[in-house]
XYZ file of C-alpha atoms in Angstrom:
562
model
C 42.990 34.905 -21.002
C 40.458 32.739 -21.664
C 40.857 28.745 -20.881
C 39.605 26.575 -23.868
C 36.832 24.258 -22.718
C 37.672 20.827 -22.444
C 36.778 18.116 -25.013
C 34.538 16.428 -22.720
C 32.480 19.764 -22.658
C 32.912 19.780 -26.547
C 31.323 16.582 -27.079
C 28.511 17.313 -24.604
C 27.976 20.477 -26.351
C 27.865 19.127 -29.141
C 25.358 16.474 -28.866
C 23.104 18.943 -27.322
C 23.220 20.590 -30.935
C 22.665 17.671 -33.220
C 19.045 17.368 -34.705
C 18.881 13.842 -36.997
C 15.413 15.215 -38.601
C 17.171 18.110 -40.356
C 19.580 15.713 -42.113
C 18.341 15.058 -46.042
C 20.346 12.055 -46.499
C 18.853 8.967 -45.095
C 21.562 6.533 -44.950
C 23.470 9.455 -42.883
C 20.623 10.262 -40.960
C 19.855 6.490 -40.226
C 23.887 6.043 -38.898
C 23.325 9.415 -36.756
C 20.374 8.107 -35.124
C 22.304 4.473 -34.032
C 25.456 6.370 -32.833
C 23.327 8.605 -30.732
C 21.725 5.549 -29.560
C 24.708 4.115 -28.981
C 25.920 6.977 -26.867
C 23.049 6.619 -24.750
C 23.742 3.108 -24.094
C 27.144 3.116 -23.535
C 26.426 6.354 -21.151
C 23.949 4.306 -18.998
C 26.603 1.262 -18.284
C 28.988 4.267 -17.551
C 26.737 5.359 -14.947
C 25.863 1.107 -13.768
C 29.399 0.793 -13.382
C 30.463 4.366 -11.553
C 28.270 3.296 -8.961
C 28.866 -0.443 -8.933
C 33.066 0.111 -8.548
C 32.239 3.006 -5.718
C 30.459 -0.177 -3.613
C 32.996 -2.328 -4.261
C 35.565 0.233 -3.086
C 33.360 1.389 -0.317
C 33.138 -2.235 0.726
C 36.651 -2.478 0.395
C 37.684 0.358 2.787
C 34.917 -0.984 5.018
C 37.135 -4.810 5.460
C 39.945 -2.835 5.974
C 38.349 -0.778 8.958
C 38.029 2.323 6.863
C 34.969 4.458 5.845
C 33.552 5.119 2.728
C 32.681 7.597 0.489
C 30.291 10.190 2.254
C 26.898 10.279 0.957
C 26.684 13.987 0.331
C 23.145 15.128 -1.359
C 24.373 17.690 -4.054
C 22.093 19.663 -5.929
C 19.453 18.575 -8.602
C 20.359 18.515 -11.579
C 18.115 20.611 -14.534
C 15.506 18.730 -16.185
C 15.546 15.291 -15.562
C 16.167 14.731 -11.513
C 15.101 11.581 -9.762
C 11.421 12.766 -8.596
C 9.386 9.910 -9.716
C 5.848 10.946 -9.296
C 3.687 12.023 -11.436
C 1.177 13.946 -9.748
C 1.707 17.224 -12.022
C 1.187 15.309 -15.251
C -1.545 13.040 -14.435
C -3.479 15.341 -12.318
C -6.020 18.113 -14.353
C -5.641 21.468 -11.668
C -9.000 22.178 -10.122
C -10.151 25.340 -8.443
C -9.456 25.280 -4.863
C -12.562 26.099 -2.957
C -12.693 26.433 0.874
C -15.436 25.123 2.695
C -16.573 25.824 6.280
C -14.784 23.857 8.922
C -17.262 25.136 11.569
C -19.806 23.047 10.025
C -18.246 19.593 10.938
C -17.815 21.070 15.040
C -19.337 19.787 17.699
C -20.587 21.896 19.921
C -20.479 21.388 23.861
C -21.529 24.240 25.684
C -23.149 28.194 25.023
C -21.832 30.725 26.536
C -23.187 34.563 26.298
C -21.115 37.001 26.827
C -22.639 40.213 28.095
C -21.247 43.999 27.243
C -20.621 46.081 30.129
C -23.429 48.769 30.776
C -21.318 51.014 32.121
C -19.298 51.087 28.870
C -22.244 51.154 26.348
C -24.204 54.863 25.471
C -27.735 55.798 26.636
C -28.901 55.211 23.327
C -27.527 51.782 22.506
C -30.118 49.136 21.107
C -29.960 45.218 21.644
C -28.875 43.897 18.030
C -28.875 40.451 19.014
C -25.920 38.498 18.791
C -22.444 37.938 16.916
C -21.882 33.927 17.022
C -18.126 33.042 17.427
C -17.044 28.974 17.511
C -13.553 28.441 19.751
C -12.372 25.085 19.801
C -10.932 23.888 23.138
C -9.841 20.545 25.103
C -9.554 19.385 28.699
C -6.997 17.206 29.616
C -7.084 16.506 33.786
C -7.134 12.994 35.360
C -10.113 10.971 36.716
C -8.471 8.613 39.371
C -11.080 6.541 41.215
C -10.815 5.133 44.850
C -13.475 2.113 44.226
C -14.758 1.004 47.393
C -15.733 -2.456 46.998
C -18.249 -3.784 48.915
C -17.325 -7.047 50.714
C -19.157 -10.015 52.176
C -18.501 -13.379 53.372
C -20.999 -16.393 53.508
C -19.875 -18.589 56.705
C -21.830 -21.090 55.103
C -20.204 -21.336 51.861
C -16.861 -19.987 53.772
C -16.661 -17.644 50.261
C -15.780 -14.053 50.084
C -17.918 -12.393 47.621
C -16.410 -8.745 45.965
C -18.667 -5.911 43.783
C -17.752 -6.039 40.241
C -15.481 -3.373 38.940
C -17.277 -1.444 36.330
C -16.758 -3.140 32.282
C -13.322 -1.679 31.217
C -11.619 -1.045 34.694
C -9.703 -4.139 34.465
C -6.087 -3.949 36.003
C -4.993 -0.281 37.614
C -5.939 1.951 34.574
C -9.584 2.753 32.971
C -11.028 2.935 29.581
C -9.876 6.247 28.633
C -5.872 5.669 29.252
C -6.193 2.460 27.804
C -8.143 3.832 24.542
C -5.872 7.349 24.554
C -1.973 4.871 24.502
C -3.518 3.035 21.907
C -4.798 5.632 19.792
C -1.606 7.670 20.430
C 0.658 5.219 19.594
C -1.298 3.585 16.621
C -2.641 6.696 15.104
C -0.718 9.333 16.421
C 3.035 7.124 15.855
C 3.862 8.502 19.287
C 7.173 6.060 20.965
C 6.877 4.231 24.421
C 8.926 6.637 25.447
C 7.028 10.222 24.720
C 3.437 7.884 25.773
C 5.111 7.700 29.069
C 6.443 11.598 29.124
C 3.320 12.581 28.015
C 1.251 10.576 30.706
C 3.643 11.537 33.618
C 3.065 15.055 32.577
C -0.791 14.221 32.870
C -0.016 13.146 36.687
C -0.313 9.471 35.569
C 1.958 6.571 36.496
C 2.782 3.652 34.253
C 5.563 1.232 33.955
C 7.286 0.501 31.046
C 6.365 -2.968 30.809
C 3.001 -2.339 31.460
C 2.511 0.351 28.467
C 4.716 -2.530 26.708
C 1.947 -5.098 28.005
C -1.164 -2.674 27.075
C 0.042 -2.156 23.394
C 0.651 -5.465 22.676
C -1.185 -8.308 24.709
C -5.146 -9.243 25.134
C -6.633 -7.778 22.685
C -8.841 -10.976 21.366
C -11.817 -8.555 20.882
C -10.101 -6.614 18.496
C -8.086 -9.166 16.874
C -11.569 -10.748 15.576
C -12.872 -7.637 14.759
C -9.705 -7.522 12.146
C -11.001 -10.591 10.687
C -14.111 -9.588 10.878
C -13.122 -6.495 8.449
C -10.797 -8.407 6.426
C -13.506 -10.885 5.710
C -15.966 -8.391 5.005
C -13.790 -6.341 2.819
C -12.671 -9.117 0.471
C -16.742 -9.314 -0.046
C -17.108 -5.900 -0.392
C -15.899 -5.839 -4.291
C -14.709 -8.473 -6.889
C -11.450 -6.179 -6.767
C -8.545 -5.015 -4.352
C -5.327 -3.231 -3.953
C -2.501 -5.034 -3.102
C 0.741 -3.818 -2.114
C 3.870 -5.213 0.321
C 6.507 -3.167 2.067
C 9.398 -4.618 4.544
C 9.330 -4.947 7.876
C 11.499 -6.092 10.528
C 10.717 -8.432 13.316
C 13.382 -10.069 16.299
C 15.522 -8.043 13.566
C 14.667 -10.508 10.809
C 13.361 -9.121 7.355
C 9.694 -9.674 6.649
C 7.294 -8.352 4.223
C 3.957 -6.525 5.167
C 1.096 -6.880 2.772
C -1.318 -4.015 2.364
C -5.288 -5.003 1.150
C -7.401 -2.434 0.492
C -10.762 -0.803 -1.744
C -12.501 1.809 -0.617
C -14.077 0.965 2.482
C -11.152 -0.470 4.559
C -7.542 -1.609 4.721
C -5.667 -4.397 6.109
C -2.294 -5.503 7.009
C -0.848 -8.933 7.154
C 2.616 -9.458 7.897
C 4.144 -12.534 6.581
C 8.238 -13.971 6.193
C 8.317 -14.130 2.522
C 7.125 -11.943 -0.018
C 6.439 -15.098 -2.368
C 3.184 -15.948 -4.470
C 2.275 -18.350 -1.260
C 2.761 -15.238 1.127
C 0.463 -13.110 -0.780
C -2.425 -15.991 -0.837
C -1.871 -16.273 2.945
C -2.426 -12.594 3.494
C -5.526 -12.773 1.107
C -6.454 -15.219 3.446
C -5.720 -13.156 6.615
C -2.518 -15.331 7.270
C -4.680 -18.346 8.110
C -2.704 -21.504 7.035
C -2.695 -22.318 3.449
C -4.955 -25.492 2.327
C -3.182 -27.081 -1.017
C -5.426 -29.105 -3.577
C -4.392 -31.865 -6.292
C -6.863 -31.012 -9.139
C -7.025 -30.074 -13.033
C -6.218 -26.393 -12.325
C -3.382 -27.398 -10.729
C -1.730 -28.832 -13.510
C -2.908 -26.310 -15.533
C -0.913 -23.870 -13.405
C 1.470 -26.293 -13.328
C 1.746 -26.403 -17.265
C 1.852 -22.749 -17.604
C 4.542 -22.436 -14.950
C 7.112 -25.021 -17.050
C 6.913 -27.893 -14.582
C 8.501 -30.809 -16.829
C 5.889 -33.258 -17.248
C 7.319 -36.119 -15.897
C 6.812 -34.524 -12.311
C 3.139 -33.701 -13.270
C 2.615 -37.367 -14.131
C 4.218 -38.585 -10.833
C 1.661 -36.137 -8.704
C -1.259 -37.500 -10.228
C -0.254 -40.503 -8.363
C -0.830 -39.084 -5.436
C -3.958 -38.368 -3.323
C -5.975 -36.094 -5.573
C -7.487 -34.224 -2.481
C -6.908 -31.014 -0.774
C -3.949 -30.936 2.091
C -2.657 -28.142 4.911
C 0.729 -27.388 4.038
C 2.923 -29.661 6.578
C 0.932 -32.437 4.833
C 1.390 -31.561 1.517
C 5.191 -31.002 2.191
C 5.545 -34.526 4.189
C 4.171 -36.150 1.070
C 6.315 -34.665 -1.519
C 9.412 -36.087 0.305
C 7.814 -39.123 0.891
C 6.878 -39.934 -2.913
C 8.813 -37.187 -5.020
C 12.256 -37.425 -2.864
C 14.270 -35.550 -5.865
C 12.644 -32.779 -6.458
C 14.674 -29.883 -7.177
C 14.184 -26.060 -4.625
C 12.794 -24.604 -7.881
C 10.376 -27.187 -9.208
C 9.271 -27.881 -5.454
C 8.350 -24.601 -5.091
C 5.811 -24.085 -8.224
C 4.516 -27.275 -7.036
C 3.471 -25.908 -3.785
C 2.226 -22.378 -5.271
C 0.364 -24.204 -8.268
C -1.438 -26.493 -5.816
C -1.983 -23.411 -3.244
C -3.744 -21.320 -5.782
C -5.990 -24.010 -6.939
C -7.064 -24.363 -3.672
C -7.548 -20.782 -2.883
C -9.649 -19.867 -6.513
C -12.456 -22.903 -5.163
C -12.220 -22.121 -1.833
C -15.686 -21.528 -0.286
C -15.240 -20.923 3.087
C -13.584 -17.527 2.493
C -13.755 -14.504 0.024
C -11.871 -15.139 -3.313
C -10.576 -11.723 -5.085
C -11.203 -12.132 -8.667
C -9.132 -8.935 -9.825
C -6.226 -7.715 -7.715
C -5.283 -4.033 -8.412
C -1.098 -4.153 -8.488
C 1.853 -3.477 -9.798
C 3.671 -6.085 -12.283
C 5.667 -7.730 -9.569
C 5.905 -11.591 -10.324
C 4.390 -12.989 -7.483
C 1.144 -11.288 -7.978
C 0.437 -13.012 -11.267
C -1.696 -16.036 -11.304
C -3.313 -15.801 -8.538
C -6.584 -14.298 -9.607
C -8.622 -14.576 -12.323
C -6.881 -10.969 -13.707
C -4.872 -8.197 -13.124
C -5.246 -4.616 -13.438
C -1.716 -3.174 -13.633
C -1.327 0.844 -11.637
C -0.813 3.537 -14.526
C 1.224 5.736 -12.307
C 3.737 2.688 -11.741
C 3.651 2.298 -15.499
C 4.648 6.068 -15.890
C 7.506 5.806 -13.443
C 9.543 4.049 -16.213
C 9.349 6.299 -18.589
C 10.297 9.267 -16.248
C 13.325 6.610 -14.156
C 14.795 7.323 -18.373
C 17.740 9.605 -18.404
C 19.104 10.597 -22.032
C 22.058 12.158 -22.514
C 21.303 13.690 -25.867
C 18.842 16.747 -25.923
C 17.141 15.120 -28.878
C 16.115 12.142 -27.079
C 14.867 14.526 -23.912
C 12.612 15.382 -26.587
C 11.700 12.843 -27.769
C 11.154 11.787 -24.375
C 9.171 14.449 -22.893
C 6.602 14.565 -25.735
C 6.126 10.886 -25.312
C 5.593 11.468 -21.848
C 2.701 14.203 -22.326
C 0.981 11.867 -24.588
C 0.900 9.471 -21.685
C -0.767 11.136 -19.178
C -2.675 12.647 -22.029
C -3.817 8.852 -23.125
C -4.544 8.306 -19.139
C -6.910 11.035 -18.657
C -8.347 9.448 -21.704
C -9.062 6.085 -20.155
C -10.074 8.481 -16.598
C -12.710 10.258 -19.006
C -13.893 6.659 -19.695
C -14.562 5.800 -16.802
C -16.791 8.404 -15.887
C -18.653 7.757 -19.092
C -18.299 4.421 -20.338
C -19.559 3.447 -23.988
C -19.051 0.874 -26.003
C -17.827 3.103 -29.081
C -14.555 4.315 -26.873
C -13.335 0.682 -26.672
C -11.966 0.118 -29.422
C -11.153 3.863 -30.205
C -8.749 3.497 -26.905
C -7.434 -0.093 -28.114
C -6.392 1.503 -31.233
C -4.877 4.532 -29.362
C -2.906 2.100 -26.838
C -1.679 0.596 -30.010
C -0.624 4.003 -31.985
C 1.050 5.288 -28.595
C 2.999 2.138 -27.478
C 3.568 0.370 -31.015
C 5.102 3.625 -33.186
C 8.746 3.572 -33.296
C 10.810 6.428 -32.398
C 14.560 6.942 -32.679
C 15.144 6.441 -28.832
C 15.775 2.914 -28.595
C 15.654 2.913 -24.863
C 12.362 4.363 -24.799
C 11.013 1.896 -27.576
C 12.210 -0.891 -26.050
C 10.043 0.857 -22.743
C 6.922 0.919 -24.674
C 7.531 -2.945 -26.181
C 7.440 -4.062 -22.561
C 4.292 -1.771 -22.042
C 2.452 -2.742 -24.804
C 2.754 -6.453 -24.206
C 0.880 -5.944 -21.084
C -2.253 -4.424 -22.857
C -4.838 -7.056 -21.022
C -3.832 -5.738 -17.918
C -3.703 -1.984 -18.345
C -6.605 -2.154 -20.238
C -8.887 -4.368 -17.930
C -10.549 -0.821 -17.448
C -12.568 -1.189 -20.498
C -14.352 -4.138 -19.572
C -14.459 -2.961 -15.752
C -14.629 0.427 -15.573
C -15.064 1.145 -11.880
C -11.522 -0.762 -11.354
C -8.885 1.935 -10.677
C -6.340 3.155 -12.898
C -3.922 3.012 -9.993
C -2.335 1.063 -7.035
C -2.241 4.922 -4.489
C -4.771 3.257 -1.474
C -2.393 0.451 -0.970
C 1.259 2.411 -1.692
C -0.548 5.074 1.043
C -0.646 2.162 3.098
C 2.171 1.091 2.799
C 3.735 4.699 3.274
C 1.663 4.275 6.805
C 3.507 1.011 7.973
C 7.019 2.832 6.652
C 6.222 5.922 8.686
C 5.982 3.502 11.764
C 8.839 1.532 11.402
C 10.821 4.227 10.955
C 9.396 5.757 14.420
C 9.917 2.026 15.879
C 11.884 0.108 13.698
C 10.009 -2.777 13.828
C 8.605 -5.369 16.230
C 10.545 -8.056 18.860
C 8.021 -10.524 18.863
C 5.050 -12.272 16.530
C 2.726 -10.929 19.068
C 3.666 -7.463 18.771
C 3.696 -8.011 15.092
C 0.093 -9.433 15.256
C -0.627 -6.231 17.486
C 0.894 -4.057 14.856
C -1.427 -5.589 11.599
C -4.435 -5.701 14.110
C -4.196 -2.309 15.140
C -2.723 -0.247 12.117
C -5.664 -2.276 10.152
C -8.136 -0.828 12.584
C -6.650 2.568 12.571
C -7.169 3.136 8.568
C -10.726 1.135 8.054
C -12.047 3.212 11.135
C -10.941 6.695 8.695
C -12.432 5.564 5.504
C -15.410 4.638 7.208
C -15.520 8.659 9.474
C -14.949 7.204 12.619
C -12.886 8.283 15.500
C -10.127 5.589 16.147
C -10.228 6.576 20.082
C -13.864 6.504 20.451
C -13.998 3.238 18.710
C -11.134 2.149 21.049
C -12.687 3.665 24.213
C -16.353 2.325 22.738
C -15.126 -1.324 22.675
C -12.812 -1.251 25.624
C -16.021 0.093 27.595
C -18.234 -2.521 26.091
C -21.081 0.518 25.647
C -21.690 -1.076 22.021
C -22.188 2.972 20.917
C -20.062 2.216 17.759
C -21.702 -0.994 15.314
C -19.039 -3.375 14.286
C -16.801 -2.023 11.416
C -18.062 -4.858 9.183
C -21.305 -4.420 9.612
C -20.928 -0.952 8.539
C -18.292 -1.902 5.265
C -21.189 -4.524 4.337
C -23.998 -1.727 4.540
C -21.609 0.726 2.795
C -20.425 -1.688 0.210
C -24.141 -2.402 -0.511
C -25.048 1.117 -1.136
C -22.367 1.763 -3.386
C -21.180 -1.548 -5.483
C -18.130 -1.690 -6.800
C -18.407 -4.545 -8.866
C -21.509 -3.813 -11.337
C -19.763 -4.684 -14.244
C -19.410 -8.439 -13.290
C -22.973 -8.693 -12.640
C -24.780 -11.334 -15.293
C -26.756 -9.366 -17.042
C -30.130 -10.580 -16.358
């Protein structure tokens, strides 16, 4: 006998069925439409509070020296799943074609390999030769007894010593030192498997001294970082910007990622705040705040009563370090509230940073719509793809509104390789063809009110998603820096996270190197081995993002026209 399906499964059936378009009478159709809605809502604050009273009861059982619910992975569910990219919609497939890895091989020694006459018939004839490329590596020790020559001056009663060779400091030589580092920074090997991996090598090494050669002396290469960083920010008017967490002395911090083509750069800071993300701009030198028109400018547009506006122009209208600044706001403006303090500070630090001078200013960061990237630069050019997530982080219930949904969706990405098409071929004509598309696709109501209300918070960020049109070599998305930032998650995971600042500052320095030396084709170990030696083989890293960024300009468009 058959059991009759519940009336849960009814109503789910049912709505699965309903189509409002096929109803004649609009009044009907019109109430349809808002209960359906209505279900939708009411579905998503089931599904808020399902998982908010699980926590609390998790939590609960937790106090009470229980465990909580297991966090079994079941399987996906049909159609709409929580995959958020959107690789297979934005993305036209190309036509894989294989090139010829033998090309890119360096070649170390010939070798011919002769046939064996006794194996070969009377009348065989020389044909020449069949060429075949094996790839191979030798990995064997080089320990050195150095026998230093020794003399002593009776004279001068001084001992005098012959010079180790450049990069032969300590007990180890330039090739261990440059092989841990490039290992551990751009292979994410541990301490631990370094230290397997040398001892299996034949080489001994102490913990604390692997510890010690990861982390400490590395001046040289610290400076080259700022070289970079510095010569990056010139590179182009624009940059990515991204942040991802970090840990440090088990204390939550926030890494910043900065990146265009050329290199990338990580600064690792204790906030993620608007000042944080100037600082890392700045490569984490201390922040410099000014008194000045823009600042109350900012300070207008951030809701700062005016009272407190008239009070700082009292105040030395001249630029301060941050100590000072902070010292003179308790001195004079004593009851300030947490809040108002803080614009203050950020309001007066981006003043500061937009004249500064003495160091790159970004005129166009390349982001997501996180608050404390806005007002900082001149513009923003929101990421598509984070735009898209949105719309596919929607989950109706109702099969109409999947619909609905999924056809909004293709016109999307359809709209996006639009703007990509653009790019490639920019004309005046398309500009306002694509302005009046953005408005068709993000203004027209449908009868999803969770998706409309998705594209009224799209479409009132229209300056920022379509800064392309005035730039177009600006990208339509944020990927360098969220690759980036997938980088420094990959190696927390493998470490968790750094003890000290030092190893922190090792961590930036490093991982920074690691990525600008791939966009720019070089070998992280023989740049690491190169500088460590002192043989100068390899030309500084900014030197070659300055010739680079020269050759290919990435910010044509705010040329003057002349």
């Amino acid at each position: 006998m058959k059991q009759k399906p519940s009336n849960e499964k009814l109503v789910s059936s049912l709505l699965q069925t309903i189509e409002p378009k096929l109803i004649a009478d609009d009044s009907i159709r019109q109430m349809v439409e808002l209960l359906l809605n209505l279900i939708e809502e009411l579905n998503s604050k089931v599904i808020d509070l399902e998982a908010e009273n699980q926590k609390l009861r998790d939590e609960n059982n937790r106090l009470k020296g229980e465990q909580g619910k297991p966090d079994i992975k079941g399987q996906k569910p049909r159609g709409f799943d929580k995959d958020y990219s959107s690789e297979k919609e934005r993305k036209t497939p190309k036509k894989h074609s294989k090139s010829r890895k033998t090309e890119s091989i360096k070649i170390d020694r010939e070798e011919i390999l002769e046939c064996e006459p006794e194996k070969l018939p009377a009348d065989a004839e020389f044909k020449g030769y069949q060429e075949l490329i094996v790839q191979d590596i030798k990995l064997s020790t080089d320990n050195i007894l150095f026998r230093k020559q020794k003399y002593y001056s009776p004279s001068e009663k001084k001992t005098y010593l012959a010079e180790l060779p450049t990069g032969y400091e300590g007990e180890f030589g330039p090739g261990i030192k440059a092989l841990v580092i490039s290992l551990y920074y751009g292979g994410n090997m541990t301490q631990s498997k370094l230290l397997e991996f040398l001892e299996n090598l034949g080489i001994c090494m102490s913990t604390g001294h692997l510890s010690n050669l990861l982390i400490k002396n590395h001046q040289e290469f610290e400076r080259e970082k700022e070289e970079i960083c510095e010569a990056g920010l010139s590179s182009s008017p624009w940059q990515h910007f991204d942040q991802t967490s970090a840990r440090v002395g088990g204390v939550n911090y926030t890494t910043n990622i900065i990146c265009n083509p050329f290199y990338t750069v990580y600064v690792t800071t204790s906030h993620k705040d608007r000042l944080s993300v100037l600082k890392a701009l700045q490569n984490g030198l201390e922040l410099e705040f000014l008194l000045q028109p823009v600042t109350y400018e900012l300070l207008s547009q951030f809701e700062v009563p005016q009272k407190w506006q008239n009070a700082l122009q009292q105040l030395p209208q001249t630029a301060f370090f941050q100590s000072e600044f902070q010292s003179l706001l308790e001195q004079h403006l004593p009851q300030l509230k947490s809040r108002v303090r803080v614009r203050i500070l950020e309001a007066a630090a981006i003043a500061c940073y937009q004249q500064s001078t003495e160091w790159p200013v970004v005129q166009t960061l390349v982001c997501d719509d996180a608050p404390q990237f806005k007002s900082l630069t001149e513009s923003l050019s929101l990421c598509w793809v984070h735009e898209g997530r949105h719309y596919k982080k929607l989950n109706p219930l109702v099969a109409y509104h999947q619909k609905i949904l999924e056809q909004f969706r293709e016109e999307f990405w359809d709209y996006y390789r639009q703007l990509l098409a653009y790019k490639d071929n920019p004309s005046p004509a398309m500009v306002q063809i694509l302005r009046d598309e953005f408005e068709q696709l993000f203004g027209t109501q449908s009868s999803y009110q969770q998706l409309d209300e998705r594209k009224r918070l799209t479409r009132a960020k229209i300056s920022e998603l379509l800064l392309v049109l005035e730039h177009p070599e600006l990208p339509l998305h944020n990927n360098p820096a969220e690759l980036g930032a997938r980088t420094m998650v990959q190696r927390r995971n493998i470490s968790y996270g750094t003890q000290t600042s030092q190893g922190t500052k090792s961590w930036d320095t490093f991982m920074s190197l690691v990525a600008t030396s791939r966009k720019l084709g070089i070998s992280f170990f023989e740049y690491v081995r190169d500088r460590i030696s002192a043989t100068g083989t390899i030309p500084s890293l900014s030197a070659l993002i300055d010739e680079r960024s020269s050759q290919n300009p990435f910010g044509w468009s705010w040329q003057p026209e002349s």
